[in-house]
Coordinates of C-alpha atoms and ligand atoms in Angstrom, one line a residue:
X1 CA 54.0 37.2 7.8
X2 CA 57.6 36.4 8.9
X3 CA 60.0 36.6 5.9
X4 CA 61.2 33.0 6.1
X5 CA 57.6 31.7 6.0
X6 CA 56.9 34.1 3.2
X7 CA 59.9 32.8 1.2
X8 CA 58.5 29.2 1.4
X9 CA 55.0 30.2 0.4
X10 CA 56.1 32.6 -2.4
X11 CA 58.6 30.0 -3.6
X12 CA 55.6 27.6 -4.1
X13 CA 53.9 30.3 -6.1
X14 CA 56.9 30.7 -8.4
X15 CA 57.0 26.9 -8.9
X16 CA 53.4 27.1 -10.0
X17 CA 54.2 30.0 -12.4
X18 CA 56.9 27.8 -13.8
X19 CA 54.4 25.1 -14.6
X20 CA 52.2 27.7 -16.2
X21 CA 54.9 29.0 -18.6
X22 CA 56.0 25.4 -19.4
X23 CA 52.3 24.7 -20.4
X24 CA 52.6 27.5 -23.2
X25 CA 55.4 26.0 -25.4
X26 CA 54.5 28.1 -28.5
X27 CA 53.4 31.5 -27.2
X28 CA 52.1 34.4 -29.3
X29 CA 54.9 37.0 -29.4
X30 CA 54.7 40.8 -29.6
X31 CA 57.6 43.3 -29.9
X32 CA 58.2 45.9 -27.3
X33 CA 60.0 49.2 -27.8
X34 CA 63.7 48.7 -28.7
X35 CA 65.8 46.2 -30.5
X36 CA 65.2 42.4 -29.8
X37 CA 62.8 43.2 -27.0
X38 CA 59.9 40.8 -26.9
X39 CA 56.9 39.9 -24.7
X40 CA 54.8 36.7 -25.0
X41 CA 51.4 35.7 -23.8
X42 CA 53.3 33.5 -21.3
X43 CA 55.0 36.6 -19.8
X44 CA 51.6 38.2 -19.4
X45 CA 49.9 35.1 -18.0
X46 CA 52.8 34.5 -15.5
X47 CA 52.7 38.1 -14.4
X48 CA 49.0 38.1 -13.8
X49 CA 49.3 34.8 -11.8
X50 CA 52.2 36.2 -9.7
X51 CA 50.4 39.4 -8.9
X52 CA 47.2 37.5 -7.9
X53 CA 49.0 34.9 -5.8
X54 CA 51.9 36.9 -4.2
X55 CA 49.6 39.9 -3.4
X56 CA 47.6 38.3 -0.6
X57 CA 50.7 36.7 1.0
X58 CA 52.2 40.1 1.9
X59 CA 49.5 42.8 1.4
X60 CA 51.8 45.7 2.5
X61 CA 53.9 45.3 -0.6
X62 CA 53.2 47.1 -3.9
X63 CA 54.2 45.6 -7.3
X64 CA 56.9 46.7 -9.7
X65 CA 56.8 44.2 -12.5
X66 CA 58.3 44.2 -16.0
X67 CA 55.1 43.9 -18.1
X68 CA 53.2 46.6 -16.1
X69 CA 52.5 50.0 -17.7
X70 CA 54.1 52.0 -15.0
X71 CA 57.4 51.4 -13.4
X72 CA 57.6 53.3 -10.1
X73 CA 59.1 51.9 -6.9
X74 CA 56.7 52.9 -4.1
X75 CA 58.0 53.9 -0.6
X76 CA 58.2 50.9 1.8
X77 CA 57.8 47.3 0.6
X78 CA 57.8 46.4 -3.1
X79 CA 57.8 43.1 -4.9
X80 CA 60.0 43.5 -8.0
X81 CA 58.9 40.8 -10.4
X82 CA 60.0 39.4 -13.7
X83 CA 57.4 36.9 -15.0
X84 CA 60.0 35.5 -17.4
X85 CA 63.7 36.4 -17.4
X86 CA 65.3 35.2 -20.6
X87 CA 62.2 35.8 -22.8
X88 CA 64.2 35.4 -26.0
X89 CA 65.5 32.0 -24.9
X90 CA 61.9 31.1 -23.9
X91 CA 60.6 32.0 -27.4
X92 CA 63.4 30.0 -29.1
X93 CA 63.3 27.1 -26.6
X94 CA 66.9 27.7 -25.8
X95 CA 66.6 26.5 -22.3
X96 CA 67.7 29.0 -19.6
X97 CA 64.8 31.1 -18.5
X98 CA 63.4 31.8 -15.1
X99 CA 60.8 33.5 -13.0
X100 CA 62.1 36.1 -10.6
X101 CA 60.7 37.9 -7.6
X102 CA 62.6 40.2 -5.2
X103 CA 61.1 41.8 -2.1
X104 CA 62.6 45.2 -1.4
X105 CA 62.0 47.5 1.6
X106 CA 62.9 51.2 1.2
X107 CA 65.5 50.3 -1.5
X108 CA 67.0 47.3 0.4
X109 CA 66.8 43.7 -0.9
X110 CA 65.1 41.6 1.8
X111 CA 64.1 38.4 0.1
X112 CA 64.9 36.9 -3.3
X113 CA 63.4 34.0 -5.3
X114 CA 64.4 32.8 -8.8
X115 CA 62.9 29.6 -10.2
X116 CA 64.2 27.8 -13.3
X117 CA 61.3 25.5 -14.4
X118 CA 63.5 23.6 -16.9
X119 CA 66.0 22.5 -14.3
X120 CA 63.4 22.5 -11.5
X121 CA 65.7 24.7 -9.4
X122 CA 64.3 27.2 -6.9
X123 CA 67.0 29.6 -5.6
X124 CA 66.0 31.5 -2.5
X125 CA 67.3 33.8 0.2
X126 CA 66.1 36.0 3.1
X127 CA 68.5 38.8 4.1
X128 CA 70.8 37.5 6.9
X129 CA 69.7 33.9 6.6
X130 CA 71.8 32.4 3.8
X131 CA 71.1 31.3 0.3
X132 CA 69.6 28.0 -0.9
X133 CA 68.8 26.0 -4.0
X134 CA 65.9 23.6 -3.6
X135 CA 66.4 24.1 0.2
X136 CA 70.1 23.1 0.2
X137 CA 72.6 25.8 1.2
X138 CA 74.7 27.3 -1.6
X139 CA 77.9 29.4 -1.5
X140 CA 79.9 31.3 -4.1
X141 CA 83.1 29.5 -5.2
X142 CA 86.7 30.4 -4.4
X143 CA 88.4 29.9 -7.8
X144 CA 91.7 31.6 -8.7
X145 CA 91.1 34.4 -11.2
X146 CA 93.0 32.7 -14.0
X147 CA 90.5 29.8 -13.9
X148 CA 87.4 31.8 -13.2
X149 CA 84.3 31.6 -15.4
X150 CA 83.0 35.0 -16.4
X151 CA 79.4 35.5 -17.7
X152 CA 78.6 38.3 -20.0
X153 CA 75.2 39.8 -21.0
X154 CA 75.4 41.6 -24.3
X155 CA 72.6 44.2 -23.7
X156 CA 71.3 43.5 -27.2
X157 CA 68.8 46.4 -27.1
X158 CA 71.5 49.0 -26.5
X159 CA 73.7 48.6 -29.6
X160 CA 75.2 52.0 -28.9
X161 CA 77.0 50.5 -25.9
X162 CA 78.4 47.5 -27.8
X163 CA 81.9 48.8 -28.1
X164 CA 82.3 49.8 -24.5
X165 CA 80.5 46.7 -23.3
X166 CA 82.6 44.2 -25.4
X167 CA 85.7 46.1 -24.3
X168 CA 84.9 45.3 -20.7
X169 CA 84.1 41.6 -21.6
X170 CA 87.4 41.3 -23.6
X171 CA 89.5 42.7 -20.8
X172 CA 88.0 40.4 -18.2
X173 CA 88.1 37.4 -20.6
X174 CA 91.8 37.9 -21.1
X175 CA 92.4 37.8 -17.3
X176 CA 90.2 34.8 -16.4
X177 CA 89.5 31.2 -17.5
X178 CA 86.6 31.5 -20.0
X179 CA 83.5 33.4 -20.8
X180 CA 79.8 32.2 -21.1
X181 CA 76.6 33.9 -22.3
X182 CA 73.3 32.3 -21.1
X183 CA 70.6 34.9 -21.9
X184 CA 68.9 35.1 -18.4
X185 CA 70.7 37.5 -16.1
X186 CA 68.7 36.3 -13.1
X187 CA 70.1 32.8 -13.6
X188 CA 73.6 34.1 -14.3
X189 CA 73.6 35.8 -10.9
X190 CA 72.2 32.7 -9.2
X191 CA 74.9 30.5 -10.8
X192 CA 77.5 32.7 -9.2
X193 CA 75.7 32.2 -5.9
X194 CA 75.8 28.4 -6.5
X195 CA 79.5 28.5 -7.3
X196 CA 79.0 27.4 -10.9
X197 CA 80.6 30.6 -12.3
X198 CA 82.4 33.5 -10.7
X199 CA 81.4 36.9 -12.3
X200 CA 78.8 38.7 -14.4
X201 CA 78.5 41.9 -16.3
X202 CA 75.8 43.5 -18.5
X203 CA 75.9 47.2 -19.6
X204 CA 72.2 47.8 -18.9
X205 CA 69.8 45.7 -16.8
X206 CA 66.4 46.5 -15.4
X207 CA 65.6 46.1 -11.7
X208 CA 63.4 43.0 -12.3
X209 CA 66.3 41.3 -14.0
X210 CA 68.5 41.4 -10.8
X211 CA 66.3 42.2 -7.8
X212 CA 65.5 38.6 -6.7
X213 CA 69.0 37.3 -7.6
X214 CA 70.8 40.2 -5.8
X215 CA 69.7 39.0 -2.4
X216 CA 70.6 35.3 -3.2
X217 CA 74.0 36.3 -4.5
X218 CA 74.9 38.5 -1.5
X219 CA 73.7 35.8 0.9
X220 CA 75.9 33.3 -0.9
X221 CA 79.0 35.5 -0.2
X222 CA 79.4 37.3 -3.5
X223 CA 79.0 41.0 -4.5
X224 CA 76.7 43.0 -6.7
X225 CA 76.9 46.6 -7.7
X226 CA 77.1 49.1 -10.6
X227 CA 79.9 51.0 -12.2
X228 CA 82.2 53.1 -10.0
X229 CA 80.7 56.6 -9.5
X230 CA 77.1 55.4 -9.7
X231 CA 74.8 54.2 -7.0
X232 CA 73.3 50.7 -7.0
X233 CA 69.5 50.9 -6.9
X234 CA 66.3 49.0 -7.6
X235 CA 64.7 52.1 -9.0
X236 CA 66.0 52.3 -12.6
X237 CA 68.0 50.5 -15.3
X238 CA 71.8 50.5 -14.8
X239 CA 75.0 48.6 -15.6
X240 CA 75.3 45.5 -13.3
X241 CA 78.5 43.9 -12.1
X242 CA 78.6 40.9 -9.9
X243 CA 81.1 38.4 -8.7
X244 CA 83.4 36.9 -6.1
X245 CA 86.0 39.2 -4.5
X246 CA 88.8 39.2 -7.2
X247 CA 86.5 39.1 -10.2
X248 CA 84.2 41.8 -8.8
X249 CA 87.2 44.1 -8.3
X250 CA 88.5 43.4 -11.8
X251 CA 85.0 44.1 -13.2
X252 CA 84.9 47.4 -11.3
X253 CA 88.2 48.4 -12.8
X254 CA 87.3 47.4 -16.4
X255 CA 83.8 48.9 -16.2
X256 CA 85.2 52.1 -14.6
X257 CA 87.6 52.4 -17.6
X258 CA 85.1 51.8 -20.4
X259 CA 81.7 52.6 -19.1
X260 CA 81.8 55.2 -16.3
Ligands
2AM1 P1 64.2 39.6 -20.1 O1 64.3 38.3 -20.8 O2 63.3 39.6 -18.9 O3 63.8 40.7 -21.1 C1 69.7 39.3 -21.6 O4 70.8 40.0 -22.1 C2 69.2 39.8 -20.3 O5 68.8 41.2 -20.4 C3 67.9 39.1 -19.8 O6 68.0 39.0 -18.4 C4 66.8 40.0 -20.3 O7 65.7 39.9 -19.5 C5 67.4 41.3 -20.1 N1 66.8 42.3 -21.0 C6 66.1 42.1 -22.1 N2 65.6 43.3 -22.6 C7 66.0 44.3 -21.8 C8 65.8 45.7 -21.7 N3 65.2 46.3 -22.7 N4 66.3 46.4 -20.7 C9 67.0 45.7 -19.7 N5 67.2 44.4 -19.7 C10 66.7 43.7 -20.7
CA2 CA1 61.1 39.5 -18.6

């Protein structure tokens, strides 16, 4: 199937998954390995639904999804799926959470979809064809650095990185307008794409947290990468920096100093 048509059909699947998680307002919760790392019955139900419904749309793709047992990117095409990004928010009914799917070919992001069922916003992009929110074109903003909004993810499960991570956030905060913390990295990145904020940093994210949004963000004219000296990949967890030109450069500088 052609990627633009696939984006439309897969987007409809993510919207249905959004209805599914909204229908489980008080999910049973279990802890995963690490601090503050949870999975709910809604994550599992959403993942099962996404695998069943996305699979037949593009049979050549394998799945790399958060709640699977094995996390191995296969050669060729892979769907990288997060059945709920912002699970802690979802559990606490602190609104921002989303469903994310990125389609990657040999390590390159080709298609991205992120659906926020609370705001009913579907962010989408196909490589080379622009970024959209509910079908309307979106673009990163051009805001002077001193007024820019910077979004920070605290990497709560990696307390050993708190000092370095907060040092990056402090340095950037002191140079820009203000700082936000939303709890869903996928939405933070899409908000940069939509021009609602200008930069993002988290010391460790997993590929399913950023795969879908990475394509959307780049198609909207912003940048995504990792700390200087490392290679950006969809294969394994890594620090993630994103933003418009000036903020991205500042993040590279600050992260290079404190985290490289
Ligand atoms: P999640 O809700 O899908 O787990 C919050 O700081 C951001 O970090 C969210 O996007 C969250 O995604 C992600 N996150 C939570 N636990 C994580 C972990 N153990 N490794 C990497 N990212 C994680
Ligand atoms: Ca998740």
